């Protein structure tokens, strides 16, 4: 891709922008050698596209200047963008007046859900409120059976009655979910055509298009959510494109989706529900890119921010994907308390453990940390913004891990006396010293993250000791080494520019388009010809989407995934193979792959078990390439390996304080090898290595930490 | 380590929880039983060397809250520690020793460290099949219900016992799946053992001292909650639909200081012709669940959570049934125990008092279609009672946690056409806060030949009662081809039959 542009003395510029709650961050990659420029603006909540355009304009200007220095001209290629717009619209219920058309007898499906309780012991359980009011759900006739045969057509009278109701209720966006449409979309299409003819301006989402999967409640919930956010997303993307054009960024606009790929702005406007986990997906990809650069493919990503910690497992460099995601949980960290959404998403666990997590004495007299968080305001006690409760950040400060004079690159001063006061109060309640409390807070929060990760890794049938941890987020590098130690993980990587981590992920993401076909059958009974026909159709449709995202035919690769299980089992296992190996023999080969994976996960096959396929999936991607990023060289690597100072920090291994060197992270030249314990400070975070380890600065300024062998792990 | 500060204790406690949850995660994923997978009909427990519960898997349903540690203690009685060795795996499904019906198989494994017994792991789960007649409330004695497994060693010092396995395999319809689940339990034991040993090694932990400490903390938390209630005697009567004759659960809660006694004297006799009888351990379990949910839901389960609570039910009553009555459908009665305890304590619960709700109904159907056998079960949940603070929940499982089957899944597994699954608008009792609505589930049977079916229903005669002047909810009902039917009388469905089942609405709270 690169050779020709350099020959013409033009440097391609690729830009990534991530909208956060406070800041809109952007990076530009100049040329193909991975030079990174950064820019930051306050987020503009009333119209987020404004801040995005400003950031892009700044980056283009910097790029032109930087190219000029190199005697070249900058050529804008593309903008890759991630946004929390969709998530926020659902959380804050900002969507338009949304309606649904459903099969007669199923109008209560959203309220009935699966009839289960996500917490057995809570008598006053709070359930998530559906996105569509019961009064806006319209039933119509027409019926398919479970083999896709038409038992009753959709009648003209029913269509007219539905139309009248849409008008009478003033519905602005419409979802359609009819029984068995995952087998045959024709009834949904008939309804959509009829409505579209009469109301061409109405936004319409079809369940057979958004989530072609069996289980009517989950599919209806998904299409309702898509309809709920579609008009907002479409108008936002239109405005954004316009704003970008105004600042001269006329290249394609790509949008990051939950599965860890990007799609075209048009596809994103049609199926905006795919954007739910746009931002977090970028963070994971960024971490994996860092890992891939050092040749690491088996990874546990660990992202710890102010309120939550997230972790994701990747094998062979590919993040685990879940096909059922939950949005807008009634209780944030309770599985089952949200609205189910059937879109492929990077499989992240999230727990309430962050820098702002509050420590307290629980009903049993024990020290607990989180999930309540002091947030940014009032924030940890040491912020001096009125917070009175001790938090994880306060503990980090007390143990010497954070520099009170140099927090957030000196943008903020921390006040240790406020931390001490907050610690004192809780320590007295617990009957321990404030210092013991600070150690305890770190230990407890690290343990709760390790426990969650242990169970998550066990679900994947993996052993954490074989994984490398990649730490991101403001608090990630502070706690990563201790969490890794608890998990028996020996190697930890910290990527560059933690503050723009998601953006690096956007630039390293492949384009991606997913399709699904639910057709439950015994694997041995699968008609290879029919499967081939359907997969060809799905491939053509996915290829169209990839083409619109700027991927040429030669760059595309396709994978067929089958969700397989033994007949009678509830959980399925995803087994995949390249599209090219699709032939009459595929079912037999899949059975073999399934057994191998089953053994890997559970140690043994089921004697006499019969393999069944539930859903076929096709995933198209642009061929992945690892991207090397580095910051402007001027900032870095000038002071040699001399420490910038020394500080007393708490060393858990010795259960005592000790003096350790502090390094300015970006001033230690690549290739340096340092002996921990030590601290590496940077503007966005501090890398804390409070136990014996070898610390290496990699060519791209990533940090690699290898814990010493003699340090017995707790696994 | 024998002294625990509030930090160390929290960490160790979290680790014990994570050990059983990690083992449970692996077990659920490999299970062949749909009740394990979809409804968490299993439990994993770690106990100390005396069989005192230390930690329990987080997502298990309430029926196992206290039965599994008791199973461990029964096993210790039969296999004293000096007869146990590393690699032993003990098995039983005796309702009186284990979970109250033979459909759950329980296994217990001793954990040794340096030759000393330090703990037990225990797993129980609803197996895919246990032989005998297909589960319904119509089975008179345990002998018709299926295979009984007395306490035996399934593994003896790591060696498989072929005779035990052969007996099980021969007596169940799906031997591979049933044994698959039992060996899956074995894998869970192995994981707990490995994880516990590394925890003990790493921290030189004295497990007995830890047990003493955490059980003490849980016990004190529950005692404090009980002590906050005014001393006194609080009776409550729940009338059940009954079978040939009426049936009632008489519950008397006695609060005295920090002790709480639940006495079921006055409850009906066991029912000889039906398998709805409840054994004493199951009565204890659902009583303990209600007490915990009401008084301290956030405290982790362990032996201490049970010490302040005593439960009595007269031997021979339906809540302390005696061998050899049938117990397979014990949930029919067991599920009303939380209603009784909540009702009894209501007057002293202030704003948390609540009206009665209803348990679930179950349709099971089996037959042949296009030469293939099909079996489907669908749970239909009901309305729950309102409280002073909020309306009752509509169509939700309580106290168990059994979800519905999607219409599209039901129709692809059995020849039925579902016409409606909706909320019964207005079926919850009126009140200042309304009771939750029940569900209406309507379907056509469209098979080629007749299908065998069973309808387990509740709250058809006696509907959920209101509280503080709130109205009762609407009762449940069953209609086949427009005709009101007693569910026990419907055993066959013919092609073209139209079935409408409605579950009850919950009781309202306070005058409207």
Short mmCIF file of N, CA, C and O in Angstrom, two decimals, chain B residues 152-255:
data_model
loop_
_atom_site.label_atom_id
_atom_site.label_comp_id
_atom_site.label_asym_id
_atom_site.label_seq_id
_atom_site.Cartn_x
_atom_site.Cartn_y
_atom_site.Cartn_z
N UNK B 152 -22.28 -44.30 48.33
CA UNK B 152 -21.29 -45.27 47.83
C UNK B 152 -20.04 -44.53 47.42
O UNK B 152 -20.07 -43.32 47.23
N UNK B 153 -18.95 -45.29 47.25
CA UNK B 153 -17.77 -44.70 46.65
C UNK B 153 -17.82 -44.91 45.13
O UNK B 153 -17.87 -46.05 44.68
N UNK B 154 -17.84 -43.82 44.38
CA UNK B 154 -17.80 -43.93 42.92
C UNK B 154 -16.34 -44.03 42.47
O UNK B 154 -16.03 -44.71 41.49
N UNK B 155 -15.48 -43.32 43.19
CA UNK B 155 -14.03 -43.48 43.00
C UNK B 155 -13.47 -43.91 44.35
O UNK B 155 -13.82 -43.33 45.38
N UNK B 156 -12.62 -44.92 44.33
CA UNK B 156 -12.00 -45.38 45.57
C UNK B 156 -10.50 -45.18 45.42
O UNK B 156 -9.85 -45.90 44.66
N UNK B 157 -9.97 -44.18 46.08
CA UNK B 157 -8.55 -43.87 45.92
C UNK B 157 -8.20 -43.60 44.47
O UNK B 157 -7.13 -43.97 44.00
N UNK B 158 -9.15 -42.96 43.75
CA UNK B 158 -8.90 -42.61 42.35
C UNK B 158 -9.32 -43.71 41.37
O UNK B 158 -9.36 -43.50 40.17
N UNK B 159 -9.62 -44.90 41.88
CA UNK B 159 -10.02 -46.01 41.01
C UNK B 159 -11.53 -45.97 40.77
O UNK B 159 -12.32 -45.90 41.72
N UNK B 160 -11.93 -46.05 39.50
CA UNK B 160 -13.35 -46.12 39.19
C UNK B 160 -13.94 -47.42 39.74
O UNK B 160 -13.30 -48.47 39.69
N UNK B 161 -15.15 -47.34 40.24
CA UNK B 161 -15.84 -48.53 40.74
C UNK B 161 -16.84 -48.97 39.67
O UNK B 161 -17.95 -48.44 39.59
N UNK B 162 -16.46 -49.96 38.84
CA UNK B 162 -17.27 -50.30 37.66
C UNK B 162 -18.68 -50.73 38.03
O UNK B 162 -19.62 -50.46 37.29
N UNK B 163 -18.85 -51.39 39.19
CA UNK B 163 -20.18 -51.87 39.55
C UNK B 163 -21.13 -50.70 39.76
O UNK B 163 -22.28 -50.72 39.32
N UNK B 164 -20.63 -49.66 40.43
CA UNK B 164 -21.49 -48.49 40.70
C UNK B 164 -21.89 -47.83 39.39
O UNK B 164 -23.05 -47.53 39.13
N UNK B 165 -20.89 -47.62 38.54
CA UNK B 165 -21.17 -46.96 37.27
C UNK B 165 -22.13 -47.78 36.41
O UNK B 165 -23.07 -47.26 35.81
N UNK B 166 -21.93 -49.12 36.41
CA UNK B 166 -22.80 -49.99 35.60
C UNK B 166 -24.25 -49.92 36.07
O UNK B 166 -25.18 -49.89 35.27
N UNK B 167 -24.43 -49.92 37.39
CA UNK B 167 -25.80 -49.82 37.92
C UNK B 167 -26.46 -48.53 37.46
O UNK B 167 -27.62 -48.52 37.06
N UNK B 168 -25.73 -47.44 37.51
CA UNK B 168 -26.32 -46.16 37.09
C UNK B 168 -26.63 -46.19 35.60
O UNK B 168 -27.75 -45.90 35.17
N UNK B 169 -25.65 -46.60 34.81
CA UNK B 169 -25.83 -46.59 33.36
C UNK B 169 -27.02 -47.43 32.93
O UNK B 169 -27.78 -47.07 32.03
N UNK B 170 -27.18 -48.57 33.60
CA UNK B 170 -28.23 -49.49 33.19
C UNK B 170 -29.63 -48.96 33.52
O UNK B 170 -30.61 -49.32 32.89
N UNK B 171 -29.71 -48.09 34.51
CA UNK B 171 -31.03 -47.68 35.01
C UNK B 171 -31.51 -46.33 34.51
O UNK B 171 -32.56 -45.86 34.95
N UNK B 172 -30.74 -45.68 33.64
CA UNK B 172 -31.18 -44.37 33.16
C UNK B 172 -31.35 -44.41 31.65
O UNK B 172 -30.75 -45.24 30.97
N UNK B 173 -32.17 -43.50 31.12
CA UNK B 173 -32.48 -43.52 29.69
C UNK B 173 -31.33 -42.98 28.84
O UNK B 173 -31.17 -43.37 27.70
N UNK B 174 -30.60 -42.02 29.39
CA UNK B 174 -29.50 -41.42 28.62
C UNK B 174 -28.20 -41.57 29.42
O UNK B 174 -27.71 -40.61 30.02
N UNK B 175 -27.65 -42.80 29.41
CA UNK B 175 -26.49 -43.07 30.29
C UNK B 175 -25.29 -42.18 30.01
O UNK B 175 -24.61 -41.75 30.95
N UNK B 176 -25.04 -41.87 28.72
CA UNK B 176 -23.85 -41.05 28.44
C UNK B 176 -23.99 -39.67 29.04
O UNK B 176 -23.06 -39.13 29.63
N UNK B 177 -25.17 -39.07 28.86
CA UNK B 177 -25.36 -37.72 29.36
C UNK B 177 -25.37 -37.70 30.89
O UNK B 177 -24.76 -36.85 31.53
N UNK B 178 -26.05 -38.67 31.50
CA UNK B 178 -26.11 -38.69 32.96
C UNK B 178 -24.73 -38.92 33.56
O UNK B 178 -24.30 -38.20 34.47
N UNK B 179 -24.00 -39.91 33.02
CA UNK B 179 -22.65 -40.14 33.55
C UNK B 179 -21.74 -38.97 33.18
O UNK B 179 -20.84 -38.63 33.93
N UNK B 180 -22.00 -38.35 32.01
CA UNK B 180 -21.21 -37.18 31.61
C UNK B 180 -21.30 -36.09 32.66
O UNK B 180 -20.30 -35.48 33.04
N UNK B 181 -22.51 -35.86 33.17
CA UNK B 181 -22.68 -34.83 34.20
C UNK B 181 -22.01 -35.24 35.51
O UNK B 181 -21.44 -34.42 36.23
N UNK B 182 -22.10 -36.53 35.84
CA UNK B 182 -21.49 -36.98 37.10
C UNK B 182 -19.96 -36.86 37.02
O UNK B 182 -19.32 -36.37 37.95
N UNK B 183 -19.38 -37.22 35.88
CA UNK B 183 -17.93 -37.04 35.74
C UNK B 183 -17.57 -35.56 35.65
O UNK B 183 -16.48 -35.17 36.05
N UNK B 184 -18.51 -34.77 35.13
CA UNK B 184 -18.29 -33.31 35.14
C UNK B 184 -18.19 -32.80 36.57
O UNK B 184 -17.37 -31.93 36.88
N UNK B 185 -19.00 -33.37 37.47
CA UNK B 185 -18.87 -33.03 38.89
C UNK B 185 -17.48 -33.41 39.38
O UNK B 185 -16.84 -32.67 40.14
N UNK B 186 -17.00 -34.55 38.92
CA UNK B 186 -15.66 -35.01 39.31
C UNK B 186 -14.60 -33.98 38.93
O UNK B 186 -13.69 -33.69 39.71
N UNK B 187 -14.72 -33.42 37.72
CA UNK B 187 -13.75 -32.41 37.28
C UNK B 187 -13.82 -31.17 38.16
O UNK B 187 -12.79 -30.56 38.48
N UNK B 188 -15.03 -30.81 38.60
CA UNK B 188 -15.18 -29.65 39.49
C UNK B 188 -14.47 -29.91 40.82
O UNK B 188 -13.79 -29.03 41.36
N UNK B 189 -14.62 -31.11 41.37
CA UNK B 189 -13.92 -31.46 42.62
C UNK B 189 -12.42 -31.30 42.46
O UNK B 189 -11.73 -30.78 43.34
N UNK B 190 -11.92 -31.78 41.31
CA UNK B 190 -10.49 -31.75 41.07
C UNK B 190 -9.97 -30.30 41.07
O UNK B 190 -8.94 -29.98 41.64
N UNK B 191 -10.75 -29.44 40.43
CA UNK B 191 -10.32 -28.04 40.35
C UNK B 191 -10.33 -27.38 41.74
O UNK B 191 -9.41 -26.64 42.09
N UNK B 192 -11.36 -27.67 42.52
CA UNK B 192 -11.42 -27.08 43.86
C UNK B 192 -10.23 -27.54 44.69
O UNK B 192 -9.58 -26.75 45.39
N UNK B 193 -9.92 -28.83 44.59
CA UNK B 193 -8.82 -29.38 45.38
C UNK B 193 -7.52 -28.66 45.03
O UNK B 193 -6.79 -28.18 45.91
N UNK B 194 -7.25 -28.55 43.71
CA UNK B 194 -5.99 -27.93 43.28
C UNK B 194 -5.91 -26.48 43.76
O UNK B 194 -4.89 -26.04 44.29
N UNK B 195 -7.01 -25.75 43.59
CA UNK B 195 -6.99 -24.34 43.96
C UNK B 195 -6.88 -24.14 45.47
O UNK B 195 -6.19 -23.26 45.94
N UNK B 196 -7.59 -24.97 46.21
CA UNK B 196 -7.56 -24.82 47.67
C UNK B 196 -6.15 -25.13 48.18
O UNK B 196 -5.62 -24.41 49.02
N UNK B 197 -5.55 -26.19 47.67
CA UNK B 197 -4.22 -26.55 48.15
C UNK B 197 -3.22 -25.45 47.86
O UNK B 197 -2.38 -25.14 48.69
N UNK B 198 -3.32 -24.83 46.68
CA UNK B 198 -2.32 -23.78 46.42
C UNK B 198 -2.58 -22.56 47.30
O UNK B 198 -1.64 -21.90 47.73
N UNK B 199 -3.84 -22.30 47.62
CA UNK B 199 -4.12 -21.19 48.54
C UNK B 199 -3.55 -21.48 49.93
O UNK B 199 -2.92 -20.63 50.56
N UNK B 200 -3.76 -22.70 50.40
CA UNK B 200 -3.31 -23.06 51.74
C UNK B 200 -1.77 -23.05 51.80
O UNK B 200 -1.17 -22.54 52.73
N UNK B 201 -1.15 -23.59 50.74
CA UNK B 201 0.32 -23.63 50.69
C UNK B 201 0.90 -22.23 50.75
O UNK B 201 1.84 -21.96 51.48
N UNK B 202 0.31 -21.37 49.92
CA UNK B 202 0.89 -20.05 49.72
C UNK B 202 0.79 -19.20 50.98
O UNK B 202 1.68 -18.43 51.29
N UNK B 203 -0.30 -19.35 51.75
CA UNK B 203 -0.45 -18.47 52.90
C UNK B 203 -0.33 -19.22 54.23
O UNK B 203 -0.60 -18.65 55.27
N UNK B 204 0.11 -20.51 54.16
CA UNK B 204 0.20 -21.31 55.39
C UNK B 204 -1.08 -21.14 56.22
O UNK B 204 -1.05 -20.85 57.41
N UNK B 205 -2.18 -21.31 55.53
CA UNK B 205 -3.48 -21.01 56.09
C UNK B 205 -3.97 -22.14 56.99
O UNK B 205 -3.86 -23.31 56.63
N UNK B 206 -4.50 -21.78 58.14
CA UNK B 206 -5.18 -22.76 58.99
C UNK B 206 -6.67 -22.69 58.65
O UNK B 206 -7.38 -21.79 59.05
N UNK B 207 -7.11 -23.67 57.88
CA UNK B 207 -8.47 -23.61 57.35
C UNK B 207 -9.52 -23.67 58.46
O UNK B 207 -10.57 -23.03 58.37
N UNK B 208 -9.21 -24.44 59.51
CA UNK B 208 -10.18 -24.55 60.62
C UNK B 208 -10.35 -23.18 61.29
O UNK B 208 -11.48 -22.79 61.63
N UNK B 209 -9.23 -22.47 61.46
CA UNK B 209 -9.33 -21.15 62.09
C UNK B 209 -10.09 -20.19 61.19
O UNK B 209 -10.90 -19.39 61.66
N UNK B 210 -9.84 -20.29 59.88
CA UNK B 210 -10.55 -19.43 58.94
C UNK B 210 -12.05 -19.73 58.98
O UNK B 210 -12.89 -18.83 58.99
N UNK B 211 -12.38 -21.01 59.01
CA UNK B 211 -13.77 -21.44 59.07
C UNK B 211 -14.45 -20.83 60.29
O UNK B 211 -15.54 -20.27 60.22
N UNK B 212 -13.77 -20.95 61.43
CA UNK B 212 -14.31 -20.42 62.67
C UNK B 212 -14.59 -18.92 62.53
O UNK B 212 -15.64 -18.43 62.92
N UNK B 213 -13.65 -18.23 61.92
CA UNK B 213 -13.76 -16.77 61.82
C UNK B 213 -14.89 -16.34 60.88
O UNK B 213 -15.74 -15.52 61.22
N UNK B 214 -14.93 -16.91 59.67
CA UNK B 214 -15.93 -16.41 58.71
C UNK B 214 -17.34 -16.87 59.09
O UNK B 214 -18.30 -16.12 58.93
N UNK B 215 -17.44 -18.09 59.61
CA UNK B 215 -18.77 -18.53 60.03
C UNK B 215 -19.26 -17.66 61.18
O UNK B 215 -20.44 -17.31 61.26
N UNK B 216 -18.34 -17.31 62.06
CA UNK B 216 -18.69 -16.44 63.17
C UNK B 216 -19.19 -15.09 62.69
O UNK B 216 -20.18 -14.56 63.21
N UNK B 217 -18.52 -14.54 61.68
CA UNK B 217 -18.94 -13.23 61.16
C UNK B 217 -20.33 -13.30 60.53
O UNK B 217 -21.17 -12.43 60.74
N UNK B 218 -20.57 -14.33 59.71
CA UNK B 218 -21.89 -14.45 59.07
C UNK B 218 -22.97 -14.65 60.13
O UNK B 218 -24.06 -14.09 60.05
N UNK B 219 -22.63 -15.47 61.14
CA UNK B 219 -23.60 -15.73 62.20
C UNK B 219 -23.95 -14.43 62.94
O UNK B 219 -25.13 -14.14 63.18
N UNK B 220 -22.94 -13.65 63.27
CA UNK B 220 -23.21 -12.41 64.00
C UNK B 220 -24.05 -11.44 63.17
O UNK B 220 -24.92 -10.77 63.69
N UNK B 221 -23.79 -11.42 61.85
CA UNK B 221 -24.57 -10.51 60.99
C UNK B 221 -26.04 -10.90 61.00
O UNK B 221 -26.93 -10.05 61.12
N UNK B 222 -26.31 -12.21 60.89
CA UNK B 222 -27.71 -12.64 60.87
C UNK B 222 -28.34 -12.42 62.25
O UNK B 222 -29.49 -11.98 62.36
N UNK B 223 -27.57 -12.72 63.30
CA UNK B 223 -28.11 -12.52 64.66
C UNK B 223 -28.46 -11.06 64.91
O UNK B 223 -29.49 -10.76 65.51
N UNK B 224 -27.63 -10.18 64.40
CA UNK B 224 -27.91 -8.75 64.60
C UNK B 224 -29.21 -8.38 63.91
O UNK B 224 -30.03 -7.61 64.44
N UNK B 225 -29.43 -8.93 62.70
CA UNK B 225 -30.67 -8.63 61.97
C UNK B 225 -31.88 -9.21 62.68
O UNK B 225 -32.95 -8.58 62.73
N UNK B 226 -31.73 -10.41 63.26
CA UNK B 226 -32.86 -11.02 63.97
C UNK B 226 -33.15 -10.24 65.25
O UNK B 226 -34.31 -9.98 65.60
N UNK B 227 -32.08 -9.85 65.95
CA UNK B 227 -32.26 -9.15 67.22
C UNK B 227 -32.97 -7.82 67.03
O UNK B 227 -33.61 -7.31 67.96
N UNK B 228 -32.87 -7.27 65.82
CA UNK B 228 -33.53 -6.00 65.54
C UNK B 228 -35.04 -6.17 65.42
O UNK B 228 -35.80 -5.19 65.44
N UNK B 229 -35.51 -7.42 65.28
CA UNK B 229 -36.96 -7.66 65.20
C UNK B 229 -37.51 -7.76 66.61
O UNK B 229 -36.85 -8.28 67.51
N UNK B 230 -38.76 -7.30 66.81
CA UNK B 230 -39.33 -7.46 68.16
C UNK B 230 -39.57 -8.94 68.48
O UNK B 230 -40.00 -9.70 67.62
N UNK B 231 -39.23 -9.33 69.70
CA UNK B 231 -39.52 -10.71 70.13
C UNK B 231 -41.01 -10.99 69.98
O UNK B 231 -41.82 -10.09 70.14
N UNK B 232 -41.33 -12.21 69.69
CA UNK B 232 -42.75 -12.55 69.61
C UNK B 232 -43.00 -13.76 68.74
O UNK B 232 -42.07 -14.37 68.22
N UNK B 233 -44.28 -14.09 68.62
CA UNK B 233 -44.68 -15.26 67.85
C UNK B 233 -45.55 -14.78 66.71
O UNK B 233 -46.52 -14.05 66.94
N UNK B 234 -45.18 -15.14 65.49
CA UNK B 234 -45.87 -14.60 64.32
C UNK B 234 -46.39 -15.73 63.44
O UNK B 234 -45.61 -16.36 62.73
N UNK B 235 -47.69 -16.01 63.51
CA UNK B 235 -48.24 -17.11 62.71
C UNK B 235 -48.72 -16.66 61.33
O UNK B 235 -49.04 -15.49 61.14
N UNK B 236 -48.72 -17.59 60.40
CA UNK B 236 -49.26 -17.29 59.07
C UNK B 236 -49.71 -18.60 58.44
O UNK B 236 -49.05 -19.63 58.57
N UNK B 237 -50.85 -18.54 57.76
CA UNK B 237 -51.39 -19.75 57.14
C UNK B 237 -51.44 -19.56 55.63
O UNK B 237 -51.98 -18.56 55.15
N UNK B 238 -50.87 -20.50 54.88
CA UNK B 238 -51.03 -20.48 53.43
C UNK B 238 -51.83 -21.72 53.04
O UNK B 238 -51.45 -22.84 53.36
N UNK B 239 -52.95 -21.47 52.36
CA UNK B 239 -53.72 -22.60 51.87
C UNK B 239 -53.27 -22.93 50.45
O UNK B 239 -53.08 -22.04 49.62
N UNK B 240 -53.06 -24.21 50.19
CA UNK B 240 -52.63 -24.67 48.88
C UNK B 240 -53.86 -25.21 48.16
O UNK B 240 -54.86 -25.55 48.80
N UNK B 241 -53.80 -25.27 46.83
CA UNK B 241 -54.92 -25.79 46.05
C UNK B 241 -55.37 -27.18 46.54
O UNK B 241 -56.53 -27.52 46.48
N UNK B 242 -54.42 -27.98 47.01
CA UNK B 242 -54.75 -29.32 47.47
C UNK B 242 -54.93 -30.29 46.33
O UNK B 242 -54.87 -29.92 45.15
N UNK B 243 -55.10 -31.56 46.68
CA UNK B 243 -55.30 -32.59 45.65
C UNK B 243 -56.64 -33.24 45.91
O UNK B 243 -57.66 -32.59 45.71
N UNK B 244 -56.68 -34.48 46.43
CA UNK B 244 -57.98 -35.05 46.75
C UNK B 244 -58.63 -34.30 47.92
O UNK B 244 -59.83 -34.18 48.02
N UNK B 245 -57.77 -33.83 48.82
CA UNK B 245 -58.29 -33.07 49.97
C UNK B 245 -57.48 -31.78 50.10
O UNK B 245 -56.40 -31.68 49.55
N UNK B 246 -58.02 -30.81 50.85
CA UNK B 246 -57.30 -29.54 50.97
C UNK B 246 -55.96 -29.72 51.68
O UNK B 246 -55.75 -30.71 52.37
N UNK B 247 -55.09 -28.75 51.46
CA UNK B 247 -53.74 -28.86 52.01
C UNK B 247 -53.33 -27.48 52.51
O UNK B 247 -53.61 -26.48 51.86
N UNK B 248 -52.69 -27.46 53.66
CA UNK B 248 -52.29 -26.15 54.16
C UNK B 248 -50.90 -26.18 54.79
O UNK B 248 -50.44 -27.21 55.27
N UNK B 249 -50.23 -25.03 54.71
CA UNK B 249 -48.96 -24.87 55.41
C UNK B 249 -49.19 -23.87 56.52
O UNK B 249 -49.54 -22.71 56.28
N UNK B 250 -49.04 -24.34 57.76
CA UNK B 250 -49.17 -23.45 58.92
C UNK B 250 -47.76 -23.12 59.40
O UNK B 250 -46.99 -24.01 59.72
N UNK B 251 -47.46 -21.86 59.38
CA UNK B 251 -46.11 -21.44 59.72
C UNK B 251 -46.14 -20.53 60.94
O UNK B 251 -46.92 -19.59 60.98
N UNK B 252 -45.34 -20.83 61.93
CA UNK B 252 -45.23 -19.93 63.08
C UNK B 252 -43.77 -19.54 63.25
O UNK B 252 -42.92 -20.40 63.43
N UNK B 253 -43.50 -18.25 63.15
CA UNK B 253 -42.13 -17.77 63.34
C UNK B 253 -42.03 -17.24 64.77
O UNK B 253 -42.86 -16.44 65.20
N UNK B 254 -41.02 -17.73 65.52
CA UNK B 254 -40.80 -17.23 66.88
C UNK B 254 -39.46 -16.52 66.93
O UNK B 254 -38.43 -17.09 66.61
N UNK B 255 -39.51 -15.25 67.28
CA UNK B 255 -38.29 -14.46 67.43
C UNK B 255 -38.00 -14.33 68.92
O UNK B 255 -38.86 -13.90 69.69
#
